[in-house]
């Protein structure tokens, strides 16, 4: 086989090159270089590079890591081959530099081999689904049952009002606002809230109101319940009163 003629074999895992005296991936080339069983001058780097470009174009997905490593190794091979093809008088230090280039190439090939093996191990784990983890949590029910609500009485409403007042911080007399709140005005506010909000609690209603308006708001709520406009429910004793539109 002509030493300037090279061929590549395409596979999903690695790039392989075949030249005179060598056939296989870069892993095998590493062993040959370490044993010095192949001369760099017998390899046509131009043909190998062209074949590698064809190999990359034929791939569905380009592995950028493999591509960058190939370029780095090819550049070092080209540098070593240039020194071999154009010999000149070298000092002792330059001889050591040439040897260091070869050693550096070997180290790069070793690193390439290590990353290749690691990538294949990770690809094997992924193909076997070892990155998948089963859920350990119990299934979440699609819909929780609604709590059973009991109709609230006027006495329940009064008790809830007392609890809210007892938990509220006392405001100094001098700081009380002077605005007057009427039962009729609070009834209008409650009607608008019932029209826009399907359900809300008595605590939320009083929390959103001025404290000086609580009495008028409470009496307005009782009046709306009497008129059949508002409806109060309570899940259990001492729970918060929920208010909604009647009907």
C-alpha atoms as an extended CHARMM CRD file, in Angstrom:
* protein
*
       247  EXT
         1         1  UNK       CA              0.0000000000        0.0000000000        0.0000000000  PROA      1               0.0000000000
         2         2  UNK       CA              1.3080000000        3.5110000000       -0.9030000000  PROA      2               0.0000000000
         3         3  UNK       CA              2.6090000000        5.2380000000        2.2030000000  PROA      3               0.0000000000
         4         4  UNK       CA              0.8940000000        8.5250000000        1.1170000000  PROA      4               0.0000000000
         5         5  UNK       CA             -2.4560000000        6.8200000000        0.8150000000  PROA      5               0.0000000000
         6         6  UNK       CA             -4.6400000000        6.7320000000        3.9170000000  PROA      6               0.0000000000
         7         7  UNK       CA             -8.1930000000        5.6620000000        4.5500000000  PROA      7               0.0000000000
         8         8  UNK       CA            -10.5680000000        6.2870000000        7.4090000000  PROA      8               0.0000000000
         9         9  UNK       CA            -13.3280000000        4.1410000000        8.8410000000  PROA      9               0.0000000000
        10        10  UNK       CA            -16.4150000000        5.8940000000       10.1510000000  PROA      10              0.0000000000
        11        11  UNK       CA            -17.9650000000        4.7620000000       13.3750000000  PROA      11              0.0000000000
        12        12  UNK       CA            -20.1380000000        6.2590000000       16.0740000000  PROA      12              0.0000000000
        13        13  UNK       CA            -17.3710000000        6.0490000000       18.6510000000  PROA      13              0.0000000000
        14        14  UNK       CA            -13.9500000000        7.0120000000       17.2230000000  PROA      14              0.0000000000
        15        15  UNK       CA            -11.9550000000        8.1260000000       14.2190000000  PROA      15              0.0000000000
        16        16  UNK       CA             -9.6070000000        5.4860000000       12.7750000000  PROA      16              0.0000000000
        17        17  UNK       CA             -6.8170000000        5.9880000000       10.2730000000  PROA      17              0.0000000000
        18        18  UNK       CA             -4.9470000000        3.4120000000        8.2050000000  PROA      18              0.0000000000
        19        19  UNK       CA             -1.4900000000        4.0670000000        6.7760000000  PROA      19              0.0000000000
        20        20  UNK       CA              1.5210000000        1.9360000000        5.9830000000  PROA      20              0.0000000000
        21        21  UNK       CA              2.6560000000        0.2990000000        9.1960000000  PROA      21              0.0000000000
        22        22  UNK       CA             -0.2920000000        1.5380000000       11.2150000000  PROA      22              0.0000000000
        23        23  UNK       CA             -4.0320000000        1.0030000000       11.2840000000  PROA      23              0.0000000000
        24        24  UNK       CA             -6.3620000000        1.9750000000       14.0880000000  PROA      24              0.0000000000
        25        25  UNK       CA             -7.4200000000        4.8460000000       16.3500000000  PROA      25              0.0000000000
        26        26  UNK       CA             -5.1930000000        7.3350000000       18.0970000000  PROA      26              0.0000000000
        27        27  UNK       CA             -4.9680000000        4.9490000000       21.0620000000  PROA      27              0.0000000000
        28        28  UNK       CA             -2.9630000000        2.5040000000       18.9380000000  PROA      28              0.0000000000
        29        29  UNK       CA             -0.8660000000        5.3210000000       17.5200000000  PROA      29              0.0000000000
        30        30  UNK       CA              0.0690000000        6.2170000000       21.0850000000  PROA      30              0.0000000000
        31        31  UNK       CA              1.5320000000        2.7320000000       21.6350000000  PROA      31              0.0000000000
        32        32  UNK       CA              3.5100000000        2.8450000000       18.3750000000  PROA      32              0.0000000000
        33        33  UNK       CA              4.9990000000        6.2240000000       19.1840000000  PROA      33              0.0000000000
        34        34  UNK       CA              5.9510000000        5.0900000000       22.6700000000  PROA      34              0.0000000000
        35        35  UNK       CA              7.7410000000        2.0330000000       21.2100000000  PROA      35              0.0000000000
        36        36  UNK       CA              9.0960000000        4.1160000000       18.3070000000  PROA      36              0.0000000000
        37        37  UNK       CA              7.8780000000        1.5180000000       15.8010000000  PROA      37              0.0000000000
        38        38  UNK       CA              6.6620000000        4.0740000000       13.2710000000  PROA      38              0.0000000000
        39        39  UNK       CA              8.4400000000        6.9980000000       11.6590000000  PROA      39              0.0000000000
        40        40  UNK       CA              6.6210000000       10.2870000000       11.4380000000  PROA      40              0.0000000000
        41        41  UNK       CA              7.9480000000       10.7870000000        7.8900000000  PROA      41              0.0000000000
        42        42  UNK       CA              5.9630000000        7.7750000000        6.6420000000  PROA      42              0.0000000000
        43        43  UNK       CA              2.6400000000        9.4280000000        7.4400000000  PROA      43              0.0000000000
        44        44  UNK       CA              0.9300000000       11.8590000000        5.0670000000  PROA      44              0.0000000000
        45        45  UNK       CA             -0.5910000000       14.3220000000        7.4970000000  PROA      45              0.0000000000
        46        46  UNK       CA             -2.4380000000       16.1360000000        4.6930000000  PROA      46              0.0000000000
        47        47  UNK       CA             -4.3150000000       12.9880000000        3.6560000000  PROA      47              0.0000000000
        48        48  UNK       CA             -5.0160000000       12.0430000000        7.2720000000  PROA      48              0.0000000000
        49        49  UNK       CA             -6.3720000000       15.5340000000        7.9150000000  PROA      49              0.0000000000
        50        50  UNK       CA             -8.5470000000       15.4730000000        4.7870000000  PROA      50              0.0000000000
        51        51  UNK       CA             -9.9430000000       12.0930000000        5.7960000000  PROA      51              0.0000000000
        52        52  UNK       CA            -10.6760000000       13.3940000000        9.2800000000  PROA      52              0.0000000000
        53        53  UNK       CA            -12.5760000000       16.3600000000        7.7980000000  PROA      53              0.0000000000
        54        54  UNK       CA            -14.6370000000       13.9100000000        5.7130000000  PROA      54              0.0000000000
        55        55  UNK       CA            -15.2290000000       11.8580000000        8.8450000000  PROA      55              0.0000000000
        56        56  UNK       CA            -16.5020000000       14.9130000000       10.7280000000  PROA      56              0.0000000000
        57        57  UNK       CA            -18.8100000000       15.9160000000        7.8840000000  PROA      57              0.0000000000
        58        58  UNK       CA            -20.3360000000       12.4270000000        7.8170000000  PROA      58              0.0000000000
        59        59  UNK       CA            -21.1930000000       12.5400000000       11.5280000000  PROA      59              0.0000000000
        60        60  UNK       CA            -24.7140000000       13.4040000000       12.6530000000  PROA      60              0.0000000000
        61        61  UNK       CA            -23.3400000000       15.3340000000       15.6180000000  PROA      61              0.0000000000
        62        62  UNK       CA            -19.8410000000       16.7900000000       15.8650000000  PROA      62              0.0000000000
        63        63  UNK       CA            -18.0010000000       16.0710000000       19.1050000000  PROA      63              0.0000000000
        64        64  UNK       CA            -16.2340000000       19.3840000000       19.7370000000  PROA      64              0.0000000000
        65        65  UNK       CA            -13.9250000000       17.8280000000       22.3280000000  PROA      65              0.0000000000
        66        66  UNK       CA            -12.7250000000       15.1030000000       19.9550000000  PROA      66              0.0000000000
        67        67  UNK       CA            -12.3210000000       17.6800000000       17.1900000000  PROA      67              0.0000000000
        68        68  UNK       CA            -10.1870000000       20.0170000000       19.3090000000  PROA      68              0.0000000000
        69        69  UNK       CA             -8.0030000000       17.1550000000       20.5510000000  PROA      69              0.0000000000
        70        70  UNK       CA             -7.4050000000       15.9370000000       16.9900000000  PROA      70              0.0000000000
        71        71  UNK       CA             -6.3710000000       19.4360000000       15.8900000000  PROA      71              0.0000000000
        72        72  UNK       CA             -3.9610000000       19.7250000000       18.8210000000  PROA      72              0.0000000000
        73        73  UNK       CA             -2.3670000000       16.3210000000       18.1330000000  PROA      73              0.0000000000
        74        74  UNK       CA             -2.1700000000       16.9860000000       14.3750000000  PROA      74              0.0000000000
        75        75  UNK       CA             -0.4330000000       20.3100000000       14.9950000000  PROA      75              0.0000000000
        76        76  UNK       CA              2.1870000000       18.6470000000       17.1530000000  PROA      76              0.0000000000
        77        77  UNK       CA              2.6900000000       15.8870000000       14.5750000000  PROA      77              0.0000000000
        78        78  UNK       CA              3.1790000000       18.5290000000       11.8910000000  PROA      78              0.0000000000
        79        79  UNK       CA              5.7750000000       20.3110000000       13.9900000000  PROA      79              0.0000000000
        80        80  UNK       CA              7.7130000000       17.0970000000       14.6590000000  PROA      80              0.0000000000
        81        81  UNK       CA              7.5350000000       16.1140000000       10.9960000000  PROA      81              0.0000000000
        82        82  UNK       CA              8.8610000000       19.5310000000        9.9590000000  PROA      82              0.0000000000
        83        83  UNK       CA             11.8770000000       19.0300000000       12.2060000000  PROA      83              0.0000000000
        84        84  UNK       CA             12.4320000000       15.5590000000       10.7530000000  PROA      84              0.0000000000
        85        85  UNK       CA             12.1340000000       16.6480000000        7.0980000000  PROA      85              0.0000000000
        86        86  UNK       CA             14.2990000000       19.7500000000        7.4050000000  PROA      86              0.0000000000
        87        87  UNK       CA             17.2390000000       18.7850000000        9.5920000000  PROA      87              0.0000000000
        88        88  UNK       CA             19.8390000000       21.4090000000       10.4790000000  PROA      88              0.0000000000
        89        89  UNK       CA             22.7550000000       21.7520000000       12.8010000000  PROA      89              0.0000000000
        90        90  UNK       CA             21.4070000000       21.8850000000       16.3560000000  PROA      90              0.0000000000
        91        91  UNK       CA             23.0080000000       22.6410000000       19.6150000000  PROA      91              0.0000000000
        92        92  UNK       CA             22.6290000000       20.2610000000       22.5340000000  PROA      92              0.0000000000
        93        93  UNK       CA             19.8160000000       22.4070000000       23.8670000000  PROA      93              0.0000000000
        94        94  UNK       CA             17.9170000000       22.2080000000       20.5960000000  PROA      94              0.0000000000
        95        95  UNK       CA             18.2200000000       18.4200000000       20.5940000000  PROA      95              0.0000000000
        96        96  UNK       CA             16.6180000000       18.4150000000       24.0070000000  PROA      96              0.0000000000
        97        97  UNK       CA             13.8430000000       20.6790000000       22.6700000000  PROA      97              0.0000000000
        98        98  UNK       CA             13.1240000000       18.2260000000       19.8520000000  PROA      98              0.0000000000
        99        99  UNK       CA             12.9300000000       15.3700000000       22.3110000000  PROA      99              0.0000000000
       100       100  UNK       CA             10.6620000000       17.3940000000       24.5590000000  PROA      100             0.0000000000
       101       101  UNK       CA              8.2830000000       17.9170000000       21.6280000000  PROA      101             0.0000000000
       102       102  UNK       CA              7.9820000000       14.1690000000       21.2170000000  PROA      102             0.0000000000
       103       103  UNK       CA              7.4370000000       13.6900000000       24.9390000000  PROA      103             0.0000000000
       104       104  UNK       CA              4.8200000000       16.4270000000       24.9250000000  PROA      104             0.0000000000
       105       105  UNK       CA              3.0290000000       14.6860000000       22.0590000000  PROA      105             0.0000000000
       106       106  UNK       CA              3.0190000000       11.4290000000       24.0080000000  PROA      106             0.0000000000
       107       107  UNK       CA              1.5210000000       13.1890000000       27.0200000000  PROA      107             0.0000000000
       108       108  UNK       CA             -1.1730000000       14.7000000000       24.8400000000  PROA      108             0.0000000000
       109       109  UNK       CA             -1.9960000000       11.2950000000       23.3860000000  PROA      109             0.0000000000
       110       110  UNK       CA             -2.1650000000        9.8080000000       26.8720000000  PROA      110             0.0000000000
       111       111  UNK       CA             -4.5870000000       12.5420000000       27.8990000000  PROA      111             0.0000000000
       112       112  UNK       CA             -6.6240000000       11.9200000000       24.7500000000  PROA      112             0.0000000000
       113       113  UNK       CA             -6.7860000000        8.2170000000       25.5640000000  PROA      113             0.0000000000
       114       114  UNK       CA             -7.9160000000        8.9450000000       29.1210000000  PROA      114             0.0000000000
       115       115  UNK       CA            -10.7030000000       11.2750000000       27.9950000000  PROA      115             0.0000000000
       116       116  UNK       CA            -11.7910000000        8.8430000000       25.2870000000  PROA      116             0.0000000000
       117       117  UNK       CA            -12.1950000000        6.0390000000       27.8040000000  PROA      117             0.0000000000
       118       118  UNK       CA            -14.0460000000        8.3070000000       30.2110000000  PROA      118             0.0000000000
       119       119  UNK       CA            -16.3970000000        9.4610000000       27.4310000000  PROA      119             0.0000000000
       120       120  UNK       CA            -17.1190000000        5.8650000000       26.4100000000  PROA      120             0.0000000000
       121       121  UNK       CA            -17.8380000000        4.9240000000       30.0290000000  PROA      121             0.0000000000
       122       122  UNK       CA            -20.2580000000        7.8330000000       30.3860000000  PROA      122             0.0000000000
       123       123  UNK       CA            -21.9190000000        6.9810000000       27.0640000000  PROA      123             0.0000000000
       124       124  UNK       CA            -22.3560000000        3.3830000000       28.2280000000  PROA      124             0.0000000000
       125       125  UNK       CA            -23.9250000000        4.5250000000       31.5030000000  PROA      125             0.0000000000
       126       126  UNK       CA            -26.2930000000        6.7970000000       29.6320000000  PROA      126             0.0000000000
       127       127  UNK       CA            -27.3300000000        4.0340000000       27.2140000000  PROA      127             0.0000000000
       128       128  UNK       CA            -28.1450000000        1.7760000000       30.1740000000  PROA      128             0.0000000000
       129       129  UNK       CA            -30.2310000000        4.4740000000       31.8250000000  PROA      129             0.0000000000
       130       130  UNK       CA            -27.9360000000        4.8180000000       34.8280000000  PROA      130             0.0000000000
       131       131  UNK       CA            -28.6300000000        8.5510000000       34.9460000000  PROA      131             0.0000000000
       132       132  UNK       CA            -32.3290000000        7.9060000000       35.5420000000  PROA      132             0.0000000000
       133       133  UNK       CA            -33.7410000000        7.8550000000       39.0510000000  PROA      133             0.0000000000
       134       134  UNK       CA            -37.1170000000        6.5350000000       40.0780000000  PROA      134             0.0000000000
       135       135  UNK       CA            -39.3510000000        8.7900000000       42.1360000000  PROA      135             0.0000000000
       136       136  UNK       CA            -39.3540000000        7.8840000000       45.8200000000  PROA      136             0.0000000000
       137       137  UNK       CA            -42.2530000000       10.1540000000       46.7750000000  PROA      137             0.0000000000
       138       138  UNK       CA            -45.7920000000        8.8000000000       47.0180000000  PROA      138             0.0000000000
       139       139  UNK       CA            -48.1090000000        9.8150000000       44.1970000000  PROA      139             0.0000000000
       140       140  UNK       CA            -49.8190000000       13.1530000000       44.6770000000  PROA      140             0.0000000000
       141       141  UNK       CA            -53.6100000000       12.9010000000       44.5750000000  PROA      141             0.0000000000
       142       142  UNK       CA            -55.1410000000       14.6720000000       41.6590000000  PROA      142             0.0000000000
       143       143  UNK       CA            -57.6270000000       16.6320000000       43.7320000000  PROA      143             0.0000000000
       144       144  UNK       CA            -58.0440000000       16.8820000000       47.5000000000  PROA      144             0.0000000000
       145       145  UNK       CA            -61.5720000000       16.5380000000       48.8390000000  PROA      145             0.0000000000
       146       146  UNK       CA            -63.1370000000       19.7780000000       49.9620000000  PROA      146             0.0000000000
       147       147  UNK       CA            -63.6330000000       20.0950000000       53.7480000000  PROA      147             0.0000000000
       148       148  UNK       CA            -67.1500000000       19.6750000000       55.0220000000  PROA      148             0.0000000000
       149       149  UNK       CA            -68.5480000000       23.1110000000       55.8740000000  PROA      149             0.0000000000
       150       150  UNK       CA            -71.2400000000       23.7350000000       58.4480000000  PROA      150             0.0000000000
       151       151  UNK       CA            -73.6010000000       26.7030000000       58.2370000000  PROA      151             0.0000000000
       152       152  UNK       CA            -72.4080000000       29.4440000000       60.5770000000  PROA      152             0.0000000000
       153       153  UNK       CA            -74.7720000000       30.9670000000       63.1160000000  PROA      153             0.0000000000
       154       154  UNK       CA            -74.8830000000       34.5100000000       64.4180000000  PROA      154             0.0000000000
       155       155  UNK       CA            -73.3010000000       33.3040000000       67.6610000000  PROA      155             0.0000000000
       156       156  UNK       CA            -70.3980000000       31.7760000000       65.7260000000  PROA      156             0.0000000000
       157       157  UNK       CA            -69.9430000000       35.0660000000       63.9230000000  PROA      157             0.0000000000
       158       158  UNK       CA            -69.8590000000       37.0150000000       67.1900000000  PROA      158             0.0000000000
       159       159  UNK       CA            -67.2900000000       34.6290000000       68.6810000000  PROA      159             0.0000000000
       160       160  UNK       CA            -65.0960000000       34.9030000000       65.5870000000  PROA      160             0.0000000000
       161       161  UNK       CA            -65.3240000000       38.6800000000       65.8240000000  PROA      161             0.0000000000
       162       162  UNK       CA            -64.2650000000       38.5580000000       69.4660000000  PROA      162             0.0000000000
       163       163  UNK       CA            -61.2390000000       36.3790000000       68.6500000000  PROA      163             0.0000000000
       164       164  UNK       CA            -60.1000000000       38.7400000000       65.9090000000  PROA      164             0.0000000000
       165       165  UNK       CA            -60.3830000000       41.7590000000       68.2040000000  PROA      165             0.0000000000
       166       166  UNK       CA            -58.5250000000       39.9690000000       71.0100000000  PROA      166             0.0000000000
       167       167  UNK       CA            -55.5770000000       39.1610000000       68.7230000000  PROA      167             0.0000000000
       168       168  UNK       CA            -55.3220000000       42.6520000000       67.2910000000  PROA      168             0.0000000000
       169       169  UNK       CA            -52.8650000000       45.1760000000       68.6870000000  PROA      169             0.0000000000
       170       170  UNK       CA            -54.5010000000       47.9960000000       70.5740000000  PROA      170             0.0000000000
       171       171  UNK       CA            -54.1860000000       51.4010000000       68.9320000000  PROA      171             0.0000000000
       172       172  UNK       CA            -53.7030000000       54.4530000000       71.1790000000  PROA      172             0.0000000000
       173       173  UNK       CA            -56.7920000000       56.6330000000       71.4650000000  PROA      173             0.0000000000
       174       174  UNK       CA            -54.9650000000       59.6960000000       70.1640000000  PROA      174             0.0000000000
       175       175  UNK       CA            -54.1250000000       57.8720000000       66.9310000000  PROA      175             0.0000000000
       176       176  UNK       CA            -57.6770000000       56.7770000000       66.0530000000  PROA      176             0.0000000000
       177       177  UNK       CA            -58.8210000000       58.1810000000       62.7040000000  PROA      177             0.0000000000
       178       178  UNK       CA            -61.6950000000       60.6030000000       62.6900000000  PROA      178             0.0000000000
       179       179  UNK       CA            -63.4040000000       59.1110000000       59.6170000000  PROA      179             0.0000000000
       180       180  UNK       CA            -66.9600000000       57.9290000000       60.2760000000  PROA      180             0.0000000000
       181       181  UNK       CA            -68.1620000000       54.5790000000       58.8940000000  PROA      181             0.0000000000
       182       182  UNK       CA            -71.8450000000       53.8340000000       58.3960000000  PROA      182             0.0000000000
       183       183  UNK       CA            -73.6170000000       50.5100000000       58.1260000000  PROA      183             0.0000000000
       184       184  UNK       CA            -74.9930000000       51.4610000000       54.7030000000  PROA      184             0.0000000000
       185       185  UNK       CA            -71.5560000000       52.3540000000       53.3900000000  PROA      185             0.0000000000
       186       186  UNK       CA            -70.0520000000       49.0890000000       54.6210000000  PROA      186             0.0000000000
       187       187  UNK       CA            -72.9470000000       47.1460000000       53.0920000000  PROA      187             0.0000000000
       188       188  UNK       CA            -72.0850000000       48.6820000000       49.7120000000  PROA      188             0.0000000000
       189       189  UNK       CA            -68.4190000000       47.7170000000       50.1740000000  PROA      189             0.0000000000
       190       190  UNK       CA            -69.3840000000       44.1510000000       51.1160000000  PROA      190             0.0000000000
       191       191  UNK       CA            -71.6990000000       43.8400000000       48.1040000000  PROA      191             0.0000000000
       192       192  UNK       CA            -68.8670000000       44.8580000000       45.7700000000  PROA      192             0.0000000000
       193       193  UNK       CA            -66.4560000000       42.4120000000       47.4040000000  PROA      193             0.0000000000
       194       194  UNK       CA            -68.9810000000       39.5770000000       47.2100000000  PROA      194             0.0000000000
       195       195  UNK       CA            -69.4800000000       40.3670000000       43.5350000000  PROA      195             0.0000000000
       196       196  UNK       CA            -65.7500000000       40.1140000000       42.7430000000  PROA      196             0.0000000000
       197       197  UNK       CA            -64.5480000000       37.4870000000       45.2480000000  PROA      197             0.0000000000
       198       198  UNK       CA            -66.1900000000       34.0900000000       45.4160000000  PROA      198             0.0000000000
       199       199  UNK       CA            -65.1040000000       33.2890000000       48.9750000000  PROA      199             0.0000000000
       200       200  UNK       CA            -63.1260000000       35.0760000000       51.7100000000  PROA      200             0.0000000000
       201       201  UNK       CA            -62.7420000000       34.8300000000       55.4740000000  PROA      201             0.0000000000
       202       202  UNK       CA            -64.0290000000       37.1380000000       58.1760000000  PROA      202             0.0000000000
       203       203  UNK       CA            -60.4610000000       37.6180000000       59.3940000000  PROA      203             0.0000000000
       204       204  UNK       CA            -59.3350000000       38.7570000000       55.9380000000  PROA      204             0.0000000000
       205       205  UNK       CA            -62.3160000000       41.0940000000       55.7000000000  PROA      205             0.0000000000
       206       206  UNK       CA            -61.5090000000       42.8000000000       59.0060000000  PROA      206             0.0000000000
       207       207  UNK       CA            -57.7820000000       42.8330000000       58.2860000000  PROA      207             0.0000000000
       208       208  UNK       CA            -58.4250000000       44.8710000000       55.1410000000  PROA      208             0.0000000000
       209       209  UNK       CA            -60.6450000000       47.3500000000       57.0230000000  PROA      209             0.0000000000
       210       210  UNK       CA            -59.8840000000       50.1800000000       59.4060000000  PROA      210             0.0000000000
       211       211  UNK       CA            -60.3620000000       49.1380000000       63.0060000000  PROA      211             0.0000000000
       212       212  UNK       CA            -62.8070000000       51.9880000000       63.5350000000  PROA      212             0.0000000000
       213       213  UNK       CA            -64.9210000000       50.4420000000       60.7520000000  PROA      213             0.0000000000
       214       214  UNK       CA            -65.1160000000       46.9740000000       62.3160000000  PROA      214             0.0000000000
       215       215  UNK       CA            -68.3620000000       47.5240000000       64.1740000000  PROA      215             0.0000000000
       216       216  UNK       CA            -70.0920000000       48.9970000000       61.1280000000  PROA      216             0.0000000000
       217       217  UNK       CA            -68.6500000000       46.2050000000       58.9390000000  PROA      217             0.0000000000
       218       218  UNK       CA            -69.8300000000       43.5210000000       61.3500000000  PROA      218             0.0000000000
       219       219  UNK       CA            -73.3460000000       44.9610000000       61.5430000000  PROA      219             0.0000000000
       220       220  UNK       CA            -73.4380000000       45.3520000000       57.7530000000  PROA      220             0.0000000000
       221       221  UNK       CA            -72.4910000000       41.6820000000       57.3740000000  PROA      221             0.0000000000
       222       222  UNK       CA            -75.2610000000       40.6130000000       59.7390000000  PROA      222             0.0000000000
       223       223  UNK       CA            -77.7340000000       42.6620000000       57.7270000000  PROA      223             0.0000000000
       224       224  UNK       CA            -76.6100000000       41.1040000000       54.4260000000  PROA      224             0.0000000000
       225       225  UNK       CA            -76.9780000000       37.6390000000       55.9640000000  PROA      225             0.0000000000
       226       226  UNK       CA            -80.4570000000       38.5270000000       57.1350000000  PROA      226             0.0000000000
       227       227  UNK       CA            -81.3640000000       39.7360000000       53.6470000000  PROA      227             0.0000000000
       228       228  UNK       CA            -80.0390000000       36.4870000000       52.1350000000  PROA      228             0.0000000000
       229       229  UNK       CA            -77.2450000000       38.2310000000       50.2060000000  PROA      229             0.0000000000
       230       230  UNK       CA            -74.2700000000       36.8690000000       52.1740000000  PROA      230             0.0000000000
       231       231  UNK       CA            -73.6990000000       33.3760000000       53.5320000000  PROA      231             0.0000000000
       232       232  UNK       CA            -71.3490000000       32.3050000000       56.3530000000  PROA      232             0.0000000000
       233       233  UNK       CA            -69.8960000000       28.7950000000       56.8680000000  PROA      233             0.0000000000
       234       234  UNK       CA            -67.4910000000       27.2450000000       59.3650000000  PROA      234             0.0000000000
       235       235  UNK       CA            -65.6390000000       23.9120000000       58.9260000000  PROA      235             0.0000000000
       236       236  UNK       CA            -65.5210000000       23.2270000000       62.6780000000  PROA      236             0.0000000000
       237       237  UNK       CA            -65.7580000000       25.0500000000       65.9720000000  PROA      237             0.0000000000
       238       238  UNK       CA            -63.1430000000       27.7980000000       66.4180000000  PROA      238             0.0000000000
       239       239  UNK       CA            -62.2420000000       27.6960000000       62.7180000000  PROA      239             0.0000000000
       240       240  UNK       CA            -62.3410000000       30.8990000000       60.7380000000  PROA      240             0.0000000000
       241       241  UNK       CA            -65.6750000000       31.9920000000       59.3110000000  PROA      241             0.0000000000
       242       242  UNK       CA            -65.8360000000       31.8580000000       55.5150000000  PROA      242             0.0000000000
       243       243  UNK       CA            -68.0850000000       34.3270000000       53.7060000000  PROA      243             0.0000000000
       244       244  UNK       CA            -69.5690000000       33.9250000000       50.2440000000  PROA      244             0.0000000000
       245       245  UNK       CA            -72.4840000000       35.0310000000       48.1040000000  PROA      245             0.0000000000
       246       246  UNK       CA            -75.7500000000       33.4130000000       49.0660000000  PROA      246             0.0000000000
       247       247  UNK       CA            -77.7290000000       31.4080000000       46.6000000000  PROA      247             0.0000000000
